[in-house]
PDB file of C-alpha atoms in Angstrom:
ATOM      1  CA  UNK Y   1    -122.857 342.327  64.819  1.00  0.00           C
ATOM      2  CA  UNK Y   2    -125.776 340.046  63.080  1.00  0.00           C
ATOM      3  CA  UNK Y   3    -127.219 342.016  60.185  1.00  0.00           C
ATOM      4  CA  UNK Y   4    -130.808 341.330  59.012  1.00  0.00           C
ATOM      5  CA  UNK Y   5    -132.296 341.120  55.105  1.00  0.00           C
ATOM      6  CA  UNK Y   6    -135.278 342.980  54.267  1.00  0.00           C
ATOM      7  CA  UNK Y   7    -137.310 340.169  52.844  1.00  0.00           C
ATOM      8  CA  UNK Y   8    -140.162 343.256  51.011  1.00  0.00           C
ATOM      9  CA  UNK Y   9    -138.622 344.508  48.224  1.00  0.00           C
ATOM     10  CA  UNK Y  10    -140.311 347.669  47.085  1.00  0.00           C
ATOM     11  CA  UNK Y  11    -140.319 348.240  43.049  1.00  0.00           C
ATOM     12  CA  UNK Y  12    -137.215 350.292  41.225  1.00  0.00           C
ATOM     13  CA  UNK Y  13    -138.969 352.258  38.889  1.00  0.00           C
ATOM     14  CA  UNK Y  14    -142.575 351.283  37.308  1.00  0.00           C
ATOM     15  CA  UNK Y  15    -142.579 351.130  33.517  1.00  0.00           C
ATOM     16  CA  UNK Y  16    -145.104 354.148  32.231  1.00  0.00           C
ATOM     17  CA  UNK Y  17    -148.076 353.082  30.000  1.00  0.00           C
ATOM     18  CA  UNK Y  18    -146.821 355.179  27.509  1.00  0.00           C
ATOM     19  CA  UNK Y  19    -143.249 353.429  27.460  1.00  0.00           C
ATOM     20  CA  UNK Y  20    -141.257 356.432  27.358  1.00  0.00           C
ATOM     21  CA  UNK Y  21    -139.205 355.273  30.474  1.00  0.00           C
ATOM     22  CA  UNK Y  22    -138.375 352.151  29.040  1.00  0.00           C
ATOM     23  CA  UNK Y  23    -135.020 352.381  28.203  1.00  0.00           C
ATOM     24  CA  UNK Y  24    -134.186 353.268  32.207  1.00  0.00           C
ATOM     25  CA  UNK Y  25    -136.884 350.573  33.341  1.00  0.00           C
ATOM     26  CA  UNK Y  26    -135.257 347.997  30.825  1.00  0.00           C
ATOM     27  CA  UNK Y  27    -131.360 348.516  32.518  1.00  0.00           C
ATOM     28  CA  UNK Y  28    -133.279 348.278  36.120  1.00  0.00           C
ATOM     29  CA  UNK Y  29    -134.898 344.454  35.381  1.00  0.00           C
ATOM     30  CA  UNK Y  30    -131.220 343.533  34.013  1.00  0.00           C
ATOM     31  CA  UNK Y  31    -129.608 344.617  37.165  1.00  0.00           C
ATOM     32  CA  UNK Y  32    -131.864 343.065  39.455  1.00  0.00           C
ATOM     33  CA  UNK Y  33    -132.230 339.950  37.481  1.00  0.00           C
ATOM     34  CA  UNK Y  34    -128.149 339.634  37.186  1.00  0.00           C
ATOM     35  CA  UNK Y  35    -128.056 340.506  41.016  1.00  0.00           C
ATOM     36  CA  UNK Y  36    -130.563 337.360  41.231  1.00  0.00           C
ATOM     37  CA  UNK Y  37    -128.936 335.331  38.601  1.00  0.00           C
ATOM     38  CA  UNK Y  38    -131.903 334.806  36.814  1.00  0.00           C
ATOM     39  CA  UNK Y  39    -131.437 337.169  33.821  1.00  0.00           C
ATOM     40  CA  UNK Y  40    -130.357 334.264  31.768  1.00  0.00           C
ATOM     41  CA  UNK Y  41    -134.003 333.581  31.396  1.00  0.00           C
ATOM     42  CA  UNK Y  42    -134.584 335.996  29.292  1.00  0.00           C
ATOM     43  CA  UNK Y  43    -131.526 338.305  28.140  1.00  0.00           C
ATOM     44  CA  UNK Y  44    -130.125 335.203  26.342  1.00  0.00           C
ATOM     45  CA  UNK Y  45    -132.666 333.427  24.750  1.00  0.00           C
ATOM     46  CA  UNK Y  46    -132.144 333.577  21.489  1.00  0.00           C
ATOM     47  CA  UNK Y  47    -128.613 333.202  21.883  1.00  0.00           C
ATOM     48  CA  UNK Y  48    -128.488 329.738  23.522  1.00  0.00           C
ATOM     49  CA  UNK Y  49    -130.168 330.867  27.205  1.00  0.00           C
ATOM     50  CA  UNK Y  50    -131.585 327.611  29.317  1.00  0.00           C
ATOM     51  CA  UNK Y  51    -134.681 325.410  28.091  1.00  0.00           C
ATOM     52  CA  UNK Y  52    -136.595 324.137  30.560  1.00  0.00           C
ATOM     53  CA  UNK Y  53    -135.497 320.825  30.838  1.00  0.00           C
ATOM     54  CA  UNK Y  54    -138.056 318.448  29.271  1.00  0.00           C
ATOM     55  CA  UNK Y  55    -137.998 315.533  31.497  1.00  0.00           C
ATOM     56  CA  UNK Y  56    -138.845 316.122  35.216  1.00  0.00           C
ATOM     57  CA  UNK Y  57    -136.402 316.419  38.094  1.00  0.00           C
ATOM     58  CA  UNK Y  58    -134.256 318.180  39.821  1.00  0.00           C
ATOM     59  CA  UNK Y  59    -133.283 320.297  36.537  1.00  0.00           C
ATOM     60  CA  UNK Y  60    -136.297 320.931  35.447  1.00  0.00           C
ATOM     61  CA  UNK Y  61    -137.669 321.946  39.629  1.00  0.00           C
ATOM     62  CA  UNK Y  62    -134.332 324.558  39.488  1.00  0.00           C
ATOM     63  CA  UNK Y  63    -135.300 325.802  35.990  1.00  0.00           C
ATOM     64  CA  UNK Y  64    -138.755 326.899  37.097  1.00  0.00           C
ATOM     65  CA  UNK Y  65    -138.106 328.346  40.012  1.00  0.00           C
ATOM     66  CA  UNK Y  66    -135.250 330.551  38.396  1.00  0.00           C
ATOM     67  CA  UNK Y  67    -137.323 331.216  35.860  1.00  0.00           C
ATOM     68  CA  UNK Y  68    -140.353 332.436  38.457  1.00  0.00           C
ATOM     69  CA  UNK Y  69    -137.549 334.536  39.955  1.00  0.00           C
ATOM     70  CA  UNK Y  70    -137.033 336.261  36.394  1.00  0.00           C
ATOM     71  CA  UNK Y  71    -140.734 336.773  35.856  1.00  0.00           C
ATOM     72  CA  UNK Y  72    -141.128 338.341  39.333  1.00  0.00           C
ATOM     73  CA  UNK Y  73    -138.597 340.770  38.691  1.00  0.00           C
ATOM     74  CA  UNK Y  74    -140.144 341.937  35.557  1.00  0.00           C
ATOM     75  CA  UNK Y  75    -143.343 341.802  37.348  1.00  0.00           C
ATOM     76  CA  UNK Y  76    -142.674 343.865  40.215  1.00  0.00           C
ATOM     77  CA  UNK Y  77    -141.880 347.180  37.722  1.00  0.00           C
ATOM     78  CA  UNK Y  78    -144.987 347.057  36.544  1.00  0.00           C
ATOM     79  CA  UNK Y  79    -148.364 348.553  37.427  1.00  0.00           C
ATOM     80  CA  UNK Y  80    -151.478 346.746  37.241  1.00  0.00           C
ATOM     81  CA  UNK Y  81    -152.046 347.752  33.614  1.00  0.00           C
ATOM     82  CA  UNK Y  82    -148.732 346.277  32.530  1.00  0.00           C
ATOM     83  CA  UNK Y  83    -149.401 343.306  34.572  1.00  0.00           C
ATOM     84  CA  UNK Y  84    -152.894 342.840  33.114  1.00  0.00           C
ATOM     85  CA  UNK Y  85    -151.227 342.888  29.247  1.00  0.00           C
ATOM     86  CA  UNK Y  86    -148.861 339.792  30.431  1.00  0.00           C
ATOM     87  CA  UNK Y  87    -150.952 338.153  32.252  1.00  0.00           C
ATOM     88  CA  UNK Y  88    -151.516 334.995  29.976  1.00  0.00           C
ATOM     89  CA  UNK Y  89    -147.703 334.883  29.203  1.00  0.00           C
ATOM     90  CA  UNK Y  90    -145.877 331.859  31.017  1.00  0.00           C
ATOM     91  CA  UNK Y  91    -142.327 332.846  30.992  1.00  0.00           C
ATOM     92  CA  UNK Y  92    -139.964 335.316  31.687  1.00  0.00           C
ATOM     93  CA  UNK Y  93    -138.483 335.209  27.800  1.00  0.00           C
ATOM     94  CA  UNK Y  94    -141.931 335.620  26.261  1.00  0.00           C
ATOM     95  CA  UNK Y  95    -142.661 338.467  29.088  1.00  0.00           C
ATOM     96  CA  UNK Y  96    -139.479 340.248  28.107  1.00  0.00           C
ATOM     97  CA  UNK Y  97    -140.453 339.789  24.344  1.00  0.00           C
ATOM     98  CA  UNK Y  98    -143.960 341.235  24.580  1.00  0.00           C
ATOM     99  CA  UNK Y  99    -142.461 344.581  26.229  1.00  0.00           C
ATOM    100  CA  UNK Y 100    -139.659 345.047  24.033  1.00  0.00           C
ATOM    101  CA  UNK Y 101    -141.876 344.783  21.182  1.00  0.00           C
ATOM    102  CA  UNK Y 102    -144.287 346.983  22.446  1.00  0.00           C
ATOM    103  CA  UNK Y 103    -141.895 349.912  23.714  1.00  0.00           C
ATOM    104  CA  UNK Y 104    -138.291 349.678  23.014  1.00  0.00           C
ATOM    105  CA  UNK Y 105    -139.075 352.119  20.236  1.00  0.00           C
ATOM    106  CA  UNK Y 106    -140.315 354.738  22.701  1.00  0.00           C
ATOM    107  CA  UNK Y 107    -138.313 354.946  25.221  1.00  0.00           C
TER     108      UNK Y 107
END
């Protein structure tokens, strides 16, 4: 029997302005980024997690799409307002930094 993969992927669990879900919203991006094995991009960062490669290539081709996987999963639990407050940020690591900052304490 051939099975078929739902290519939309509707959002887990949208992060509230205030924050105070951010504790459940924070263990929904790691899931879905390990599922994707793209959490690496930002879970790990300050532990040794992947630079982007500095000279161009292959390497460096694979580390930005990975890393456009990690910021899409981030992305896609947010609303427009949490979108709007990361908007200039150009990876998933400094993504992931901003919102911990900004709620881990409430959540």
């Amino acid at each position: 029997m051939a099975t078929t993969t739902d290519t939309t992927r509707k959002p887990l669990g949208i992060l509230a302005n205030d924050g105070k879900n951010y504790l459940a919203w924070e263990t929904r991006v790691k899931i879905a980024a390990r599922k994707e094995g793209v959490d690496r991009h930002f879970l790990h960062t300050n532990d040794g997690g992947p630079a982007r490669p500095a000279n161009a290539g292959a390497p460096q081709t694979k580390w930005d799409q990975d890393d456009g996987k990690a910021m899409a999963e981030i992305l896609r639990m947010l609303d427009d307002n949490g979108v709007a407050r990361i908007t200039d940020l150009t990876t998933a690591a400094d993504m992931w930094s901003f919102l911990q900052k900004k709620h881990r304490h409430t959540g």
